[in-house]
PDB file of C-alpha atoms in Angstrom:
ATOM      1  CA  MET A  17     -10.567 -18.003 -22.112  1.00  0.00           C
ATOM      2  CA  PHE A  18     -10.564 -15.404 -19.065  1.00  0.00           C
ATOM      3  CA  ARG A  19      -9.946 -18.783 -17.209  1.00  0.00           C
ATOM      4  CA  ARG A  20      -7.034 -19.477 -18.986  1.00  0.00           C
ATOM      5  CA  HIS A  21      -5.582 -16.125 -19.217  1.00  0.00           C
ATOM      6  CA  LEU A  22      -5.820 -15.893 -15.788  1.00  0.00           C
ATOM      7  CA  LEU A  23      -4.085 -19.099 -15.429  1.00  0.00           C
ATOM      8  CA  ALA A  24      -1.083 -18.386 -17.379  1.00  0.00           C
ATOM      9  CA  SER A  25      -0.891 -14.666 -15.564  1.00  0.00           C
ATOM     10  CA  LEU A  26      -1.086 -16.140 -11.820  1.00  0.00           C
ATOM     11  CA  GLY A  27       1.775 -18.487 -13.251  1.00  0.00           C
ATOM     12  CA  THR A  28       3.942 -15.918 -14.419  1.00  0.00           C
ATOM     13  CA  ALA A  29       3.631 -13.733 -11.314  1.00  0.00           C
ATOM     14  CA  LEU A  30       4.074 -17.551  -9.058  1.00  0.00           C
ATOM     15  CA  ALA A  31       7.026 -17.895 -11.195  1.00  0.00           C
ATOM     16  CA  ALA A  32       8.776 -14.165 -10.547  1.00  0.00           C
ATOM     17  CA  LEU A  33       8.027 -14.784  -6.455  1.00  0.00           C
ATOM     18  CA  ALA A  34      10.260 -17.793  -6.906  1.00  0.00           C
ATOM     19  CA  TRP A  35      12.849 -15.871  -8.533  1.00  0.00           C
ATOM     20  CA  LYS A  36      15.360 -15.291  -6.284  1.00  0.00           C
ATOM     21  CA  PRO A  37      17.538 -11.917  -7.540  1.00  0.00           C
ATOM     22  CA  ARG A  38      20.691 -11.620  -6.389  1.00  0.00           C
ATOM     23  CA  GLN A  39      20.877  -9.172  -4.054  1.00  0.00           C
ATOM     24  CA  ALA A  40      22.878  -7.324  -7.301  1.00  0.00           C
ATOM     25  CA  GLU A  41      23.846  -3.553  -7.016  1.00  0.00           C
ATOM     26  CA  ALA A  42      23.014  -3.523  -3.392  1.00  0.00           C
ATOM     27  CA  ALA A  43      25.143  -6.863  -2.054  1.00  0.00           C
ATOM     28  CA  ALA A  44      28.077  -5.513  -4.394  1.00  0.00           C
ATOM     29  CA  ALA A  45      27.848  -2.018  -4.104  1.00  0.00           C
ATOM     30  CA  ALA A  46      28.723  -2.672   0.106  1.00  0.00           C
ATOM     31  CA  THR A  47      32.059  -3.326  -0.874  1.00  0.00           C
ATOM     32  CA  GLU A  48      33.615  -1.640   2.105  1.00  0.00           C
ATOM     33  CA  PRO A  49      35.015  -4.806   4.903  1.00  0.00           C
ATOM     34  CA  ARG A  50      33.759  -2.763   7.646  1.00  0.00           C
ATOM     35  CA  TRP A  51      29.868  -3.008   6.674  1.00  0.00           C
ATOM     36  CA  ALA A  52      30.252  -7.164   5.642  1.00  0.00           C
ATOM     37  CA  LEU A  53      28.967  -7.266   9.509  1.00  0.00           C
ATOM     38  CA  SER A  54      27.021 -10.333  10.377  1.00  0.00           C
ATOM     39  CA  ASN A  55      23.375 -10.687  11.072  1.00  0.00           C
ATOM     40  CA  ALA A  56      24.378 -10.591  14.978  1.00  0.00           C
ATOM     41  CA  GLU A  57      26.593  -7.545  14.864  1.00  0.00           C
ATOM     42  CA  TRP A  58      23.749  -5.672  12.703  1.00  0.00           C
ATOM     43  CA  LYS A  59      21.300  -6.549  15.592  1.00  0.00           C
ATOM     44  CA  ARG A  60      23.392  -5.336  17.747  1.00  0.00           C
ATOM     45  CA  ARG A  61      23.939  -1.843  16.045  1.00  0.00           C
ATOM     46  CA  LEU A  62      20.457  -1.022  15.633  1.00  0.00           C
ATOM     47  CA  SER A  63      16.869  -1.221  16.790  1.00  0.00           C
ATOM     48  CA  PRO A  64      14.250  -3.812  16.172  1.00  0.00           C
ATOM     49  CA  GLU A  65      12.458  -1.734  14.003  1.00  0.00           C
ATOM     50  CA  ALA A  66      15.384  -0.188  12.010  1.00  0.00           C
ATOM     51  CA  TYR A  67      16.948  -3.927  11.481  1.00  0.00           C
ATOM     52  CA  LYS A  68      13.548  -5.275  10.039  1.00  0.00           C
ATOM     53  CA  VAL A  69      13.878  -2.440   7.502  1.00  0.00           C
ATOM     54  CA  LEU A  70      17.282  -2.074   6.726  1.00  0.00           C
ATOM     55  CA  ARG A  71      18.125  -5.814   6.774  1.00  0.00           C
ATOM     56  CA  GLN A  72      15.043  -7.884   5.911  1.00  0.00           C
ATOM     57  CA  GLU A  73      14.143  -5.290   3.657  1.00  0.00           C
ATOM     58  CA  GLY A  74      10.881  -5.041   5.531  1.00  0.00           C
ATOM     59  CA  THR A  75       8.541  -1.518   5.437  1.00  0.00           C
ATOM     60  CA  GLU A  76       7.578   0.490   8.390  1.00  0.00           C
ATOM     61  CA  ARG A  77       4.058   1.913   9.041  1.00  0.00           C
ATOM     62  CA  PRO A  78       2.973   5.180   6.904  1.00  0.00           C
ATOM     63  CA  PHE A  79       2.625   8.449   8.964  1.00  0.00           C
ATOM     64  CA  SER A  80       5.106   6.730  12.124  1.00  0.00           C
ATOM     65  CA  SER A  81       8.296   8.294  11.384  1.00  0.00           C
ATOM     66  CA  PRO A  82       9.007  12.121  12.924  1.00  0.00           C
ATOM     67  CA  LEU A  83      11.249  12.473   9.889  1.00  0.00           C
ATOM     68  CA  ASN A  84       7.788  12.411   7.352  1.00  0.00           C
ATOM     69  CA  ALA A  85       7.048  16.001   8.899  1.00  0.00           C
ATOM     70  CA  GLU A  86      11.170  17.560   9.357  1.00  0.00           C
ATOM     71  CA  LYS A  87      11.252  20.583   7.287  1.00  0.00           C
ATOM     72  CA  ARG A  88      14.692  22.400   8.367  1.00  0.00           C
ATOM     73  CA  ARG A  89      18.023  22.007   5.875  1.00  0.00           C
ATOM     74  CA  GLY A  90      19.889  19.214   5.954  1.00  0.00           C
ATOM     75  CA  THR A  91      21.052  15.832   5.119  1.00  0.00           C
ATOM     76  CA  TYR A  92      19.322  12.590   5.420  1.00  0.00           C
ATOM     77  CA  LEU A  93      22.132   9.576   6.140  1.00  0.00           C
ATOM     78  CA  CYS A  94      21.949   5.930   6.401  1.00  0.00           C
ATOM     79  CA  ALA A  95      20.811   4.777   9.739  1.00  0.00           C
ATOM     80  CA  GLY A  96      23.108   1.585   9.390  1.00  0.00           C
ATOM     81  CA  CYS A  97      26.632   3.291   8.560  1.00  0.00           C
ATOM     82  CA  ALA A  98      25.887   7.427   8.252  1.00  0.00           C
ATOM     83  CA  LEU A  99      26.215   7.753   4.508  1.00  0.00           C
ATOM     84  CA  PRO A 100      24.883  10.944   3.227  1.00  0.00           C
ATOM     85  CA  LEU A 101      21.829   9.835   0.746  1.00  0.00           C
ATOM     86  CA  PHE A 102      19.791  12.721   0.142  1.00  0.00           C
ATOM     87  CA  SER A 103      19.589  16.442   0.540  1.00  0.00           C
ATOM     88  CA  SER A 104      16.612  18.370   2.418  1.00  0.00           C
ATOM     89  CA  ASP A 105      16.612  20.372  -0.747  1.00  0.00           C
ATOM     90  CA  THR A 106      15.102  17.137  -2.599  1.00  0.00           C
ATOM     91  CA  LYS A 107      12.484  16.650  -0.014  1.00  0.00           C
ATOM     92  CA  TYR A 108       9.095  16.654  -0.313  1.00  0.00           C
ATOM     93  CA  ASP A 109       5.728  15.679   1.039  1.00  0.00           C
ATOM     94  CA  SER A 110       4.293  13.149  -1.264  1.00  0.00           C
ATOM     95  CA  GLY A 111       1.066  12.393   0.809  1.00  0.00           C
ATOM     96  CA  THR A 112       2.388   8.681   1.597  1.00  0.00           C
ATOM     97  CA  GLY A 113       3.536   9.057   5.077  1.00  0.00           C
ATOM     98  CA  TRP A 114       7.080   8.415   4.511  1.00  0.00           C
ATOM     99  CA  PRO A 115       9.545  10.799   3.468  1.00  0.00           C
ATOM    100  CA  SER A 116      10.172  11.306  -0.032  1.00  0.00           C
ATOM    101  CA  PHE A 117      12.738  12.667  -2.208  1.00  0.00           C
ATOM    102  CA  TRP A 118      12.894  13.958  -5.762  1.00  0.00           C
ATOM    103  CA  GLN A 119      16.255  12.803  -6.275  1.00  0.00           C
ATOM    104  CA  PRO A 120      19.509  10.524  -4.033  1.00  0.00           C
ATOM    105  CA  LEU A 121      22.649  12.058  -3.898  1.00  0.00           C
ATOM    106  CA  PRO A 122      25.562  11.055  -6.153  1.00  0.00           C
ATOM    107  CA  LYS A 123      26.339   7.734  -5.843  1.00  0.00           C
ATOM    108  CA  ALA A 124      24.170   6.934  -2.861  1.00  0.00           C
ATOM    109  CA  ILE A 125      21.987   4.520  -3.586  1.00  0.00           C
ATOM    110  CA  ALA A 126      21.730   1.326  -5.722  1.00  0.00           C
ATOM    111  CA  THR A 127      18.707  -0.436  -7.123  1.00  0.00           C
ATOM    112  CA  LYS A 128      17.308  -4.012  -7.941  1.00  0.00           C
ATOM    113  CA  GLN A 129      13.989  -5.319  -9.070  1.00  0.00           C
ATOM    114  CA  ASP A 130      11.449  -6.187  -6.689  1.00  0.00           C
ATOM    115  CA  PHE A 131       8.559  -8.587  -6.745  1.00  0.00           C
ATOM    116  CA  LYS A 132       7.275  -9.176  -3.616  1.00  0.00           C
ATOM    117  CA  LEU A 133       3.635  -7.614  -4.437  1.00  0.00           C
ATOM    118  CA  LEU A 134       3.761  -9.842  -7.727  1.00  0.00           C
ATOM    119  CA  ILE A 135       4.057  -6.552  -9.842  1.00  0.00           C
ATOM    120  CA  PRO A 136       7.777  -6.027 -10.428  1.00  0.00           C
ATOM    121  CA  ARG A 137       8.723  -2.080  -8.353  1.00  0.00           C
ATOM    122  CA  THR A 138      12.020  -0.641  -8.423  1.00  0.00           C
ATOM    123  CA  GLU A 139      14.085  -0.975  -4.681  1.00  0.00           C
ATOM    124  CA  TYR A 140      17.125   1.189  -3.956  1.00  0.00           C
ATOM    125  CA  HIS A 141      19.515   0.198  -1.336  1.00  0.00           C
ATOM    126  CA  CYS A 142      22.606   2.218   0.493  1.00  0.00           C
ATOM    127  CA  ARG A 143      25.257   1.601  -1.657  1.00  0.00           C
ATOM    128  CA  ARG A 144      28.077   1.332   0.713  1.00  0.00           C
ATOM    129  CA  CYS A 145      26.268  -0.798   3.355  1.00  0.00           C
ATOM    130  CA  GLY A 146      23.403  -2.527   1.617  1.00  0.00           C
ATOM    131  CA  GLY A 147      20.726  -1.088   3.728  1.00  0.00           C
ATOM    132  CA  HIS A 148      16.887  -1.638   2.612  1.00  0.00           C
ATOM    133  CA  GLN A 149      15.555   2.274   2.057  1.00  0.00           C
ATOM    134  CA  GLY A 150      12.064   1.940   0.531  1.00  0.00           C
ATOM    135  CA  HIS A 151      11.373   2.408  -3.364  1.00  0.00           C
ATOM    136  CA  VAL A 152      11.142   4.262  -6.067  1.00  0.00           C
ATOM    137  CA  PHE A 153       7.982   5.557  -8.507  1.00  0.00           C
ATOM    138  CA  ASN A 154       7.725   7.380 -11.426  1.00  0.00           C
ATOM    139  CA  ASP A 155       5.087   9.673  -9.811  1.00  0.00           C
ATOM    140  CA  GLY A 156       7.903  12.337  -8.639  1.00  0.00           C
ATOM    141  CA  PRO A 157       7.435  16.224  -8.806  1.00  0.00           C
ATOM    142  CA  ARG A 158       9.853  18.143 -11.832  1.00  0.00           C
ATOM    143  CA  PRO A 159      12.748  18.060 -12.515  1.00  0.00           C
ATOM    144  CA  THR A 160      13.144  14.375 -12.192  1.00  0.00           C
ATOM    145  CA  GLY A 161       9.445  13.137 -12.185  1.00  0.00           C
ATOM    146  CA  LYS A 162      10.820  10.203  -8.935  1.00  0.00           C
ATOM    147  CA  ARG A 163       9.550   9.369  -6.011  1.00  0.00           C
ATOM    148  CA  TYR A 164      11.890   7.623  -3.987  1.00  0.00           C
ATOM    149  CA  CYS A 165       9.830   6.105  -0.995  1.00  0.00           C
ATOM    150  CA  ASN A 166      12.123   6.432   2.234  1.00  0.00           C
ATOM    151  CA  ASN A 167      11.276   4.286   5.697  1.00  0.00           C
ATOM    152  CA  GLY A 168      12.024   6.705   8.343  1.00  0.00           C
ATOM    153  CA  VAL A 169      13.724   4.150  10.487  1.00  0.00           C
ATOM    154  CA  ALA A 170      15.974   4.041   7.446  1.00  0.00           C
ATOM    155  CA  LEU A 171      17.667   7.525   7.985  1.00  0.00           C
ATOM    156  CA  ARG A 172      18.663   9.704  10.292  1.00  0.00           C
ATOM    157  CA  PHE A 173      18.861  13.539   9.603  1.00  0.00           C
ATOM    158  CA  GLN A 174      21.547  15.876   9.722  1.00  0.00           C
ATOM    159  CA  PRO A 175      20.826  19.145  10.292  1.00  0.00           C
ATOM    160  CA  GLY A 176      22.957  21.789   8.500  1.00  0.00           C
TER     161      GLY A 176
END
């Protein structure tokens, strides 16, 4: 019985991996023609680390971003297109090693399902250029209860 259940679960997980969701909201949201860049153009614009995260949906090492410790007032922008994504008023120390926020700015992000770790997660992208930012979890502080766990290399901080 256990073996059959295990095999059924594994089959479901593999089917989820094989299913490639469309670039749904993230790609559809990148409607401004000037942000529909080729991979070669993105590689010229971004550092190799930023390209891996923003364009290939990678993840930077935890505790590697100076933005994790940023405490000044200001705005966090997409490193790909400079769209304002988060206010410093919503940033908090989640202890995870990545800059974390409890709420994005209005109309700043788009989400999609991610099955890379076999279990479904909600991935979010910059609404303008489609650049991968991170994942959102339901273990954040009030008032939203959300934790937008962001790759620091995918952000640029603008004091103010």
